[in-house]
Structures are given as C-alpha cells and as structure tokens.
PDB file of C-alpha atoms in Angstrom:
ATOM      1  CA  MET A   2      -1.930  31.469  -9.480  1.00  0.00           C
ATOM      2  CA  PRO A   3      -3.076  30.236  -6.044  1.00  0.00           C
ATOM      3  CA  GLU A   4      -2.357  32.389  -3.012  1.00  0.00           C
ATOM      4  CA  ARG A   5       0.249  31.459  -0.412  1.00  0.00           C
ATOM      5  CA  ARG A   6      -0.563  28.058   1.000  1.00  0.00           C
ATOM      6  CA  LEU A   7      -1.755  28.445   4.582  1.00  0.00           C
ATOM      7  CA  SER A   8      -1.105  25.833   7.243  1.00  0.00           C
ATOM      8  CA  ALA A   9      -4.030  23.831   8.596  1.00  0.00           C
ATOM      9  CA  ARG A  10      -4.372  26.001  11.687  1.00  0.00           C
ATOM     10  CA  GLU A  11      -3.959  29.241   9.739  1.00  0.00           C
ATOM     11  CA  PHE A  12      -6.774  28.152   7.456  1.00  0.00           C
ATOM     12  CA  LEU A  13      -8.958  27.201  10.406  1.00  0.00           C
ATOM     13  CA  ALA A  14      -8.381  30.660  11.883  1.00  0.00           C
ATOM     14  CA  LEU A  15      -9.357  32.188   8.538  1.00  0.00           C
ATOM     15  CA  VAL A  16     -12.800  30.568   8.332  1.00  0.00           C
ATOM     16  CA  THR A  17     -13.883  30.121  11.975  1.00  0.00           C
ATOM     17  CA  ASP A  18     -15.158  32.562  14.558  1.00  0.00           C
ATOM     18  CA  ASP A  19     -12.571  33.746  17.079  1.00  0.00           C
ATOM     19  CA  THR A  20     -11.421  31.245  19.740  1.00  0.00           C
ATOM     20  CA  THR A  21     -14.178  28.729  18.980  1.00  0.00           C
ATOM     21  CA  PHE A  22     -12.038  25.929  17.546  1.00  0.00           C
ATOM     22  CA  THR A  23     -11.690  22.890  19.803  1.00  0.00           C
ATOM     23  CA  GLU A  24      -9.656  19.935  18.559  1.00  0.00           C
ATOM     24  CA  LEU A  25     -11.366  16.559  18.724  1.00  0.00           C
ATOM     25  CA  PRO A  26      -9.764  13.539  20.419  1.00  0.00           C
ATOM     26  CA  TYR A  27      -8.544  10.788  18.133  1.00  0.00           C
ATOM     27  CA  PRO A  28      -7.672   7.130  18.620  1.00  0.00           C
ATOM     28  CA  ALA A  29      -4.123   6.311  19.634  1.00  0.00           C
ATOM     29  CA  ARG A  30      -2.461   3.833  17.293  1.00  0.00           C
ATOM     30  CA  GLU A  31       0.835   2.061  17.835  1.00  0.00           C
ATOM     31  CA  SER A  32       2.558   1.193  14.577  1.00  0.00           C
ATOM     32  CA  LYS A  33       5.503  -0.983  13.694  1.00  0.00           C
ATOM     33  CA  PRO A  34       8.914   0.628  13.109  1.00  0.00           C
ATOM     34  CA  ASP A  35       8.772   2.482   9.774  1.00  0.00           C
ATOM     35  CA  GLY A  36       5.096   1.677   9.395  1.00  0.00           C
ATOM     36  CA  PRO A  37       3.187  -1.353   8.081  1.00  0.00           C
ATOM     37  CA  LEU A  38       5.597  -1.920   5.176  1.00  0.00           C
ATOM     38  CA  ALA A  39       8.770  -1.262   7.183  1.00  0.00           C
ATOM     39  CA  TRP A  40       9.534   1.460   4.612  1.00  0.00           C
ATOM     40  CA  GLN A  41      13.066   2.519   5.432  1.00  0.00           C
ATOM     41  CA  GLY A  42      13.183   6.098   6.713  1.00  0.00           C
ATOM     42  CA  TYR A  43       9.406   6.487   7.128  1.00  0.00           C
ATOM     43  CA  ASP A  44       9.606   7.167  10.870  1.00  0.00           C
ATOM     44  CA  ALA A  45      12.316   9.740  10.257  1.00  0.00           C
ATOM     45  CA  SER A  46      10.196  11.433   7.576  1.00  0.00           C
ATOM     46  CA  ARG A  47       7.242  11.642   9.954  1.00  0.00           C
ATOM     47  CA  ALA A  48       9.443  13.074  12.682  1.00  0.00           C
ATOM     48  CA  ARG A  49      10.809  15.759  10.338  1.00  0.00           C
ATOM     49  CA  ALA A  50       7.266  16.590   9.217  1.00  0.00           C
ATOM     50  CA  ALA A  51       6.152  16.925  12.833  1.00  0.00           C
ATOM     51  CA  ASP A  52       9.092  19.216  13.653  1.00  0.00           C
ATOM     52  CA  ARG A  53       8.425  21.342  10.573  1.00  0.00           C
ATOM     53  CA  THR A  54       4.658  21.727  11.013  1.00  0.00           C
ATOM     54  CA  GLY A  55       4.031  21.234  14.716  1.00  0.00           C
ATOM     55  CA  GLU A  56       1.448  18.583  13.853  1.00  0.00           C
ATOM     56  CA  SER A  57       1.513  14.853  14.547  1.00  0.00           C
ATOM     57  CA  GLU A  58      -0.490  13.936  11.427  1.00  0.00           C
ATOM     58  CA  SER A  59      -1.691  15.376   8.129  1.00  0.00           C
ATOM     59  CA  VAL A  60      -5.140  16.440   9.375  1.00  0.00           C
ATOM     60  CA  VAL A  61      -6.416  18.602  12.215  1.00  0.00           C
ATOM     61  CA  CYS A  62     -10.026  17.852  13.178  1.00  0.00           C
ATOM     62  CA  GLY A  63     -12.213  19.809  15.555  1.00  0.00           C
ATOM     63  CA  THR A  64     -15.395  21.762  16.168  1.00  0.00           C
ATOM     64  CA  ALA A  65     -15.919  25.492  15.721  1.00  0.00           C
ATOM     65  CA  THR A  66     -18.527  28.004  14.677  1.00  0.00           C
ATOM     66  CA  VAL A  67     -18.472  29.591  11.228  1.00  0.00           C
ATOM     67  CA  GLU A  68     -20.480  32.804  11.148  1.00  0.00           C
ATOM     68  CA  GLY A  69     -22.385  31.475  14.152  1.00  0.00           C
ATOM     69  CA  THR A  70     -23.077  27.919  12.905  1.00  0.00           C
ATOM     70  CA  ARG A  71     -21.338  25.071  14.727  1.00  0.00           C
ATOM     71  CA  ALA A  72     -19.655  22.452  12.548  1.00  0.00           C
ATOM     72  CA  VAL A  73     -16.978  19.769  12.478  1.00  0.00           C
ATOM     73  CA  LEU A  74     -13.997  21.000  10.476  1.00  0.00           C
ATOM     74  CA  ILE A  75     -11.289  18.834   8.922  1.00  0.00           C
ATOM     75  CA  ALA A  76      -8.207  20.820   7.904  1.00  0.00           C
ATOM     76  CA  PHE A  77      -5.368  19.187   5.975  1.00  0.00           C
ATOM     77  CA  GLU A  78      -1.765  20.107   6.731  1.00  0.00           C
ATOM     78  CA  PHE A  79      -0.017  19.875   3.368  1.00  0.00           C
ATOM     79  CA  GLY A  80       3.357  20.433   5.024  1.00  0.00           C
ATOM     80  CA  PHE A  81       2.995  17.026   6.706  1.00  0.00           C
ATOM     81  CA  LEU A  82       4.044  14.599   3.974  1.00  0.00           C
ATOM     82  CA  GLY A  83       2.009  16.432   1.360  1.00  0.00           C
ATOM     83  CA  GLY A  84      -1.224  16.128   3.322  1.00  0.00           C
ATOM     84  CA  SER A  85      -1.224  12.440   2.436  1.00  0.00           C
ATOM     85  CA  LEU A  86      -3.692   9.930   3.837  1.00  0.00           C
ATOM     86  CA  GLY A  87      -2.316   7.102   5.933  1.00  0.00           C
ATOM     87  CA  GLU A  88      -3.796   4.793   8.541  1.00  0.00           C
ATOM     88  CA  ARG A  89      -3.588   7.359  11.340  1.00  0.00           C
ATOM     89  CA  THR A  90      -5.157   9.953   9.068  1.00  0.00           C
ATOM     90  CA  GLY A  91      -8.050   7.555   8.474  1.00  0.00           C
ATOM     91  CA  ASP A  92      -8.448   7.089  12.235  1.00  0.00           C
ATOM     92  CA  ARG A  93      -8.849  10.831  12.731  1.00  0.00           C
ATOM     93  CA  LEU A  94     -11.202  11.311   9.815  1.00  0.00           C
ATOM     94  CA  GLU A  95     -13.413   8.430  10.952  1.00  0.00           C
ATOM     95  CA  ALA A  96     -13.522   9.815  14.491  1.00  0.00           C
ATOM     96  CA  ALA A  97     -14.438  13.304  13.213  1.00  0.00           C
ATOM     97  CA  TYR A  98     -17.300  12.046  11.034  1.00  0.00           C
ATOM     98  CA  THR A  99     -18.583   9.819  13.843  1.00  0.00           C
ATOM     99  CA  TYR A 100     -18.597  12.788  16.222  1.00  0.00           C
ATOM    100  CA  ALA A 101     -20.487  14.862  13.660  1.00  0.00           C
ATOM    101  CA  ARG A 102     -23.234  12.241  13.363  1.00  0.00           C
ATOM    102  CA  GLU A 103     -23.496  11.704  17.110  1.00  0.00           C
ATOM    103  CA  ASN A 104     -23.868  15.448  17.662  1.00  0.00           C
ATOM    104  CA  ARG A 105     -25.881  16.279  14.507  1.00  0.00           C
ATOM    105  CA  LEU A 106     -23.268  18.653  13.098  1.00  0.00           C
ATOM    106  CA  PRO A 107     -22.379  19.484   9.483  1.00  0.00           C
ATOM    107  CA  VAL A 108     -18.912  18.551   8.226  1.00  0.00           C
ATOM    108  CA  VAL A 109     -16.555  20.970   6.479  1.00  0.00           C
ATOM    109  CA  PRO A 110     -13.441  19.341   4.935  1.00  0.00           C
ATOM    110  CA  LEU A 111     -10.746  21.917   4.104  1.00  0.00           C
ATOM    111  CA  VAL A 112      -8.782  19.770   1.669  1.00  0.00           C
ATOM    112  CA  ALA A 113      -5.144  20.115   0.641  1.00  0.00           C
ATOM    113  CA  THR A 114      -3.611  16.752  -0.184  1.00  0.00           C
ATOM    114  CA  GLY A 115      -1.546  14.861  -2.698  1.00  0.00           C
ATOM    115  CA  GLY A 116      -3.501  11.651  -2.074  1.00  0.00           C
ATOM    116  CA  SER A 117      -2.621   8.340  -0.458  1.00  0.00           C
ATOM    117  CA  ARG A 118       0.640   7.875   1.450  1.00  0.00           C
ATOM    118  CA  MET A 119       2.928   5.651  -0.596  1.00  0.00           C
ATOM    119  CA  GLN A 120       4.940   4.524   2.446  1.00  0.00           C
ATOM    120  CA  GLU A 121       1.884   2.586   3.639  1.00  0.00           C
ATOM    121  CA  GLY A 122       1.023   0.915   0.334  1.00  0.00           C
ATOM    122  CA  MET A 123      -2.368  -0.773   0.047  1.00  0.00           C
ATOM    123  CA  ILE A 124      -3.186   0.074   3.660  1.00  0.00           C
ATOM    124  CA  ALA A 125      -3.141   3.758   2.680  1.00  0.00           C
ATOM    125  CA  LEU A 126      -5.481   3.049  -0.233  1.00  0.00           C
ATOM    126  CA  THR A 127      -7.979   1.344   2.076  1.00  0.00           C
ATOM    127  CA  GLN A 128      -8.307   4.611   3.991  1.00  0.00           C
ATOM    128  CA  LEU A 129     -10.178   6.017   0.990  1.00  0.00           C
ATOM    129  CA  GLN A 130     -12.806   3.304   1.465  1.00  0.00           C
ATOM    130  CA  ARG A 131     -13.070   4.244   5.141  1.00  0.00           C
ATOM    131  CA  VAL A 132     -13.503   7.931   4.310  1.00  0.00           C
ATOM    132  CA  ALA A 133     -16.015   7.289   1.529  1.00  0.00           C
ATOM    133  CA  ARG A 134     -18.075   5.144   3.903  1.00  0.00           C
ATOM    134  CA  GLN A 135     -18.084   7.899   6.534  1.00  0.00           C
ATOM    135  CA  SER A 136     -19.222  10.425   3.933  1.00  0.00           C
ATOM    136  CA  VAL A 137     -22.088   8.170   2.823  1.00  0.00           C
ATOM    137  CA  LEU A 138     -23.190   7.483   6.408  1.00  0.00           C
ATOM    138  CA  THR A 139     -23.176  11.211   7.116  1.00  0.00           C
ATOM    139  CA  ARG A 140     -25.297  11.922   4.039  1.00  0.00           C
ATOM    140  CA  GLU A 141     -27.736   9.175   5.041  1.00  0.00           C
ATOM    141  CA  ALA A 142     -27.997  10.849   8.464  1.00  0.00           C
ATOM    142  CA  GLY A 143     -29.176  14.021   6.710  1.00  0.00           C
ATOM    143  CA  LEU A 144     -26.137  16.108   7.649  1.00  0.00           C
ATOM    144  CA  PRO A 145     -24.581  18.468   5.089  1.00  0.00           C
ATOM    145  CA  GLN A 146     -20.967  18.295   3.926  1.00  0.00           C
ATOM    146  CA  ILE A 147     -19.371  21.422   2.458  1.00  0.00           C
ATOM    147  CA  ALA A 148     -15.885  20.928   1.023  1.00  0.00           C
ATOM    148  CA  VAL A 149     -13.293  23.612   0.343  1.00  0.00           C
ATOM    149  CA  LEU A 150     -10.716  22.630  -2.280  1.00  0.00           C
ATOM    150  CA  ARG A 151      -7.351  24.202  -1.472  1.00  0.00           C
ATOM    151  CA  ASP A 152      -4.112  23.872  -3.401  1.00  0.00           C
ATOM    152  CA  PRO A 153      -3.575  21.071  -4.260  1.00  0.00           C
ATOM    153  CA  THR A 154      -6.584  18.753  -4.013  1.00  0.00           C
ATOM    154  CA  THR A 155      -5.660  15.544  -5.811  1.00  0.00           C
ATOM    155  CA  GLY A 156      -5.875  11.776  -5.550  1.00  0.00           C
ATOM    156  CA  GLY A 157      -8.182  10.088  -3.105  1.00  0.00           C
ATOM    157  CA  GLY A 158      -8.679  13.265  -1.099  1.00  0.00           C
ATOM    158  CA  TRP A 159     -10.384  14.826  -4.096  1.00  0.00           C
ATOM    159  CA  ALA A 160     -12.336  11.652  -4.913  1.00  0.00           C
ATOM    160  CA  THR A 161     -13.758  11.215  -1.390  1.00  0.00           C
ATOM    161  CA  LEU A 162     -13.722  14.333   0.801  1.00  0.00           C
ATOM    162  CA  GLY A 163     -13.891  16.733  -2.131  1.00  0.00           C
ATOM    163  CA  ALA A 164     -16.117  15.258  -4.821  1.00  0.00           C
ATOM    164  CA  GLY A 165     -18.254  13.461  -2.247  1.00  0.00           C
ATOM    165  CA  ALA A 166     -19.463  16.648  -0.557  1.00  0.00           C
ATOM    166  CA  ASP A 167     -22.887  18.221  -1.054  1.00  0.00           C
ATOM    167  CA  VAL A 168     -21.450  21.663  -1.819  1.00  0.00           C
ATOM    168  CA  ILE A 169     -17.969  22.016  -3.311  1.00  0.00           C
ATOM    169  CA  LEU A 170     -16.168  25.352  -3.097  1.00  0.00           C
ATOM    170  CA  ALA A 171     -12.643  25.945  -4.402  1.00  0.00           C
ATOM    171  CA  LEU A 172      -9.932  28.572  -4.050  1.00  0.00           C
ATOM    172  CA  PRO A 173      -8.873  30.443  -7.194  1.00  0.00           C
ATOM    173  CA  GLY A 174      -6.097  28.743  -9.127  1.00  0.00           C
ATOM    174  CA  ALA A 175      -6.059  25.660  -6.915  1.00  0.00           C
ATOM    175  CA  GLN A 176      -4.828  22.459  -8.555  1.00  0.00           C
ATOM    176  CA  VAL A 177      -7.822  20.092  -8.486  1.00  0.00           C
ATOM    177  CA  GLY A 178      -8.042  16.669 -10.112  1.00  0.00           C
ATOM    178  CA  PHE A 179      -7.484  13.011  -9.397  1.00  0.00           C
ATOM    179  CA  ALA A 180      -4.093  12.928 -11.141  1.00  0.00           C
ATOM    180  CA  GLY A 181      -1.409  15.093  -9.564  1.00  0.00           C
ATOM    181  CA  SER A 182       1.112  16.968 -11.680  1.00  0.00           C
ATOM    182  CA  ARG A 183       3.720  14.193 -11.407  1.00  0.00           C
ATOM    183  CA  VAL A 184       1.524  11.404 -12.746  1.00  0.00           C
ATOM    184  CA  ARG A 185      -0.442  13.052 -15.557  1.00  0.00           C
ATOM    185  CA  PRO A 186       0.080  12.164 -19.202  1.00  0.00           C
ATOM    186  CA  PRO A 187       2.900  14.243 -20.692  1.00  0.00           C
ATOM    187  CA  ASP A 188       0.507  15.861 -23.168  1.00  0.00           C
ATOM    188  CA  ALA A 189      -2.174  16.702 -20.578  1.00  0.00           C
ATOM    189  CA  ASP A 190      -3.512  20.240 -20.579  1.00  0.00           C
ATOM    190  CA  PRO A 191      -2.540  21.680 -17.150  1.00  0.00           C
ATOM    191  CA  THR A 192      -5.462  24.115 -17.214  1.00  0.00           C
ATOM    192  CA  ALA A 193      -7.845  21.140 -17.124  1.00  0.00           C
ATOM    193  CA  TYR A 194      -6.660  20.365 -13.588  1.00  0.00           C
ATOM    194  CA  THR A 195      -7.677  23.672 -12.001  1.00  0.00           C
ATOM    195  CA  ALA A 196     -10.498  24.762  -9.739  1.00  0.00           C
ATOM    196  CA  GLU A 197     -11.882  26.892 -12.542  1.00  0.00           C
ATOM    197  CA  ALA A 198     -11.958  23.934 -14.941  1.00  0.00           C
ATOM    198  CA  GLN A 199     -13.737  21.749 -12.380  1.00  0.00           C
ATOM    199  CA  VAL A 200     -16.421  24.414 -11.927  1.00  0.00           C
ATOM    200  CA  ALA A 201     -16.815  24.753 -15.697  1.00  0.00           C
ATOM    201  CA  ALA A 202     -17.226  20.966 -15.962  1.00  0.00           C
ATOM    202  CA  GLY A 203     -19.785  20.850 -13.159  1.00  0.00           C
ATOM    203  CA  ALA A 204     -17.517  18.897 -10.794  1.00  0.00           C
ATOM    204  CA  ALA A 205     -17.339  21.797  -8.319  1.00  0.00           C
ATOM    205  CA  ASP A 206     -19.873  24.506  -7.518  1.00  0.00           C
ATOM    206  CA  ALA A 207     -17.976  27.786  -7.205  1.00  0.00           C
ATOM    207  CA  VAL A 208     -14.588  29.420  -7.027  1.00  0.00           C
ATOM    208  CA  VAL A 209     -14.458  31.625  -3.934  1.00  0.00           C
ATOM    209  CA  ARG A 210     -11.735  34.095  -3.070  1.00  0.00           C
ATOM    210  CA  GLN A 211      -9.982  33.439   0.215  1.00  0.00           C
ATOM    211  CA  GLU A 212     -11.143  36.705   1.781  1.00  0.00           C
ATOM    212  CA  GLU A 213     -14.775  35.835   0.967  1.00  0.00           C
ATOM    213  CA  LEU A 214     -14.631  32.209   2.079  1.00  0.00           C
ATOM    214  CA  LYS A 215     -15.759  32.591   5.690  1.00  0.00           C
ATOM    215  CA  GLU A 216     -18.864  34.543   4.709  1.00  0.00           C
ATOM    216  CA  THR A 217     -19.673  32.084   1.918  1.00  0.00           C
ATOM    217  CA  LEU A 218     -19.212  29.056   4.165  1.00  0.00           C
ATOM    218  CA  GLY A 219     -21.335  30.652   6.854  1.00  0.00           C
ATOM    219  CA  ARG A 220     -24.147  31.326   4.381  1.00  0.00           C
ATOM    220  CA  TRP A 221     -24.147  27.745   3.121  1.00  0.00           C
ATOM    221  CA  LEU A 222     -24.070  26.345   6.646  1.00  0.00           C
ATOM    222  CA  ARG A 223     -27.043  28.479   7.674  1.00  0.00           C
ATOM    223  CA  LEU A 224     -29.003  27.485   4.583  1.00  0.00           C
ATOM    224  CA  LEU A 225     -28.360  23.775   5.035  1.00  0.00           C
ATOM    225  CA  THR A 226     -28.844  23.550   8.808  1.00  0.00           C
ATOM    226  CA  THR A 227     -31.744  25.922   9.528  1.00  0.00           C
ATOM    227  CA  PRO A 228     -35.088  24.079   9.588  1.00  0.00           C
ATOM    228  CA  TRP A 229     -37.890  25.620   7.555  1.00  0.00           C
ATOM    229  CA  SER A 230     -40.959  25.942   9.787  1.00  0.00           C
ATOM    230  CA  GLY A 231     -43.234  27.473   7.218  1.00  0.00           C
ATOM    231  CA  GLN A 232     -45.332  25.883   4.513  1.00  0.00           C
ATOM    232  CA  ALA A 233     -44.209  25.807   0.913  1.00  0.00           C
ATOM    233  CA  PRO A 234     -46.515  27.840  -1.342  1.00  0.00           C
ATOM    234  CA  VAL A 235     -48.834  25.892  -3.619  1.00  0.00           C
ATOM    235  CA  PRO A 236     -47.706  26.413  -7.221  1.00  0.00           C
ATOM    236  CA  ALA A 237     -50.138  28.041  -9.599  1.00  0.00           C
ATOM    237  CA  ALA A 238     -51.884  25.842 -12.109  1.00  0.00           C
ATOM    238  CA  LEU A 239     -50.091  25.429 -15.415  1.00  0.00           C
ATOM    239  CA  GLY A 240     -51.142  28.131 -17.855  1.00  0.00           C
ATOM    240  CA  ALA A 241     -52.715  30.298 -15.149  1.00  0.00           C
TER     241      ALA A 241
END
C-alpha cells in the first residue's frame, strides 16, 4: 500500500534542501465563468479546492536545490481537483520548462494526477500536447528530466511528464498507468497498474522508498549534470 499522500508543498520539503525552494512566476489567465465549456459549478469546485489545499492550481512550480544540485521542480497537488491538468495548469508547466531551458536547469516532475480535467473538455486534452512539446524541447536542449511517480500517476500526466522523462522513479505501491481505476476494464488485473509492475515491464526505472528519495534524486541529478572533464579510456582490443 502507498504511504500517506503528501501535499505538493510537503513533498517539495521532503526532497529539497532546507529553505531553497522559490516558486516561479506564471502567466495570469482570465477565464470565462465556469471555464471554457461553461461547466456548471466549475468555478465553485475550483474555489473549494483552493480553500482546501491553499493552492490556486493543481501544480506548484519552482526552483530549489536537491542535495546541492539546483533544479526546476514541478509538484502536483492531488487535493486540487485530483491533480488534473487544465489550461492554467498547462500555462504553469510551459513556463516552468521554459525557465529551465533559459537557465540550463534539469527538470524534476513530482507527479500525482488523475489526468486531464473533464470540466475543460478538449481544451484540457490539448494541454498534453503542450507538455509533451516542452519535454521534447528540453531533451533537445540536453537537459535531464527525472520524474517521480507518486500515487496516483495516471492519464496524460503519466504519458507525458512521467513516461517522457529520462529517469523514472516511483514510490512503492503507487498506482501508475494510463487508465485510472474508474475507467479500466472490469476484468483488469489491478496489480498491473502499480509502480512495481511498471518497473518489471521496463516502463519505469526503480521503486524508491520515500525516505530514500531525496538522496536518490540528488545522486541522479549530480550524475546527469556534472560535466566529465577527463578522457574516456580506450577499450582493449577484442580477445586481448
């Protein structure tokens, strides 16, 4: 079973060095009443989510050091409408990735999401294209992306921020898979949608206990951001 689900800021405090987290600015967006589809009650749902979590959207993006290495971190707040991705979420993610490229920083998505936000319809789905594009641009810029799959990591969040990373770590027992528990086939094996199953299938790299995550992240960040100034040894001749 997964451990207690931490809030976005609790998880950031878990993996970052003390007092180093600085939230990034994000674009202001004015939206129509109840969003682009005029989904009745959407504004009220967002207001309740904000009161409950203290956040104004489902992601918190900022810079911090992890074991001494500076990075851009993207932490999902599952308590805000299930960590779902809407248009404002896409704005923040795009801004965070752009900042990372401009400042030559690695990106660490700390994912906990149910996927796209149904109250925004197709507009929510287009955010996945935006995020995937940012991930590709960041890879082309030679900057590492290290994802941490929290509970749950499903839908487009898994397909883009999770599966699109260079190194994919997961918490024990986390629900991981494109199909969430409510939309799977009735005869689906629930154990196939776990972090452990994704590692066994090669879709994720390692299951890491929460108390070991900061050290593990720090090691990966050092390995992937420290230039090698030496010369690679010449391999011995075959058969020598």
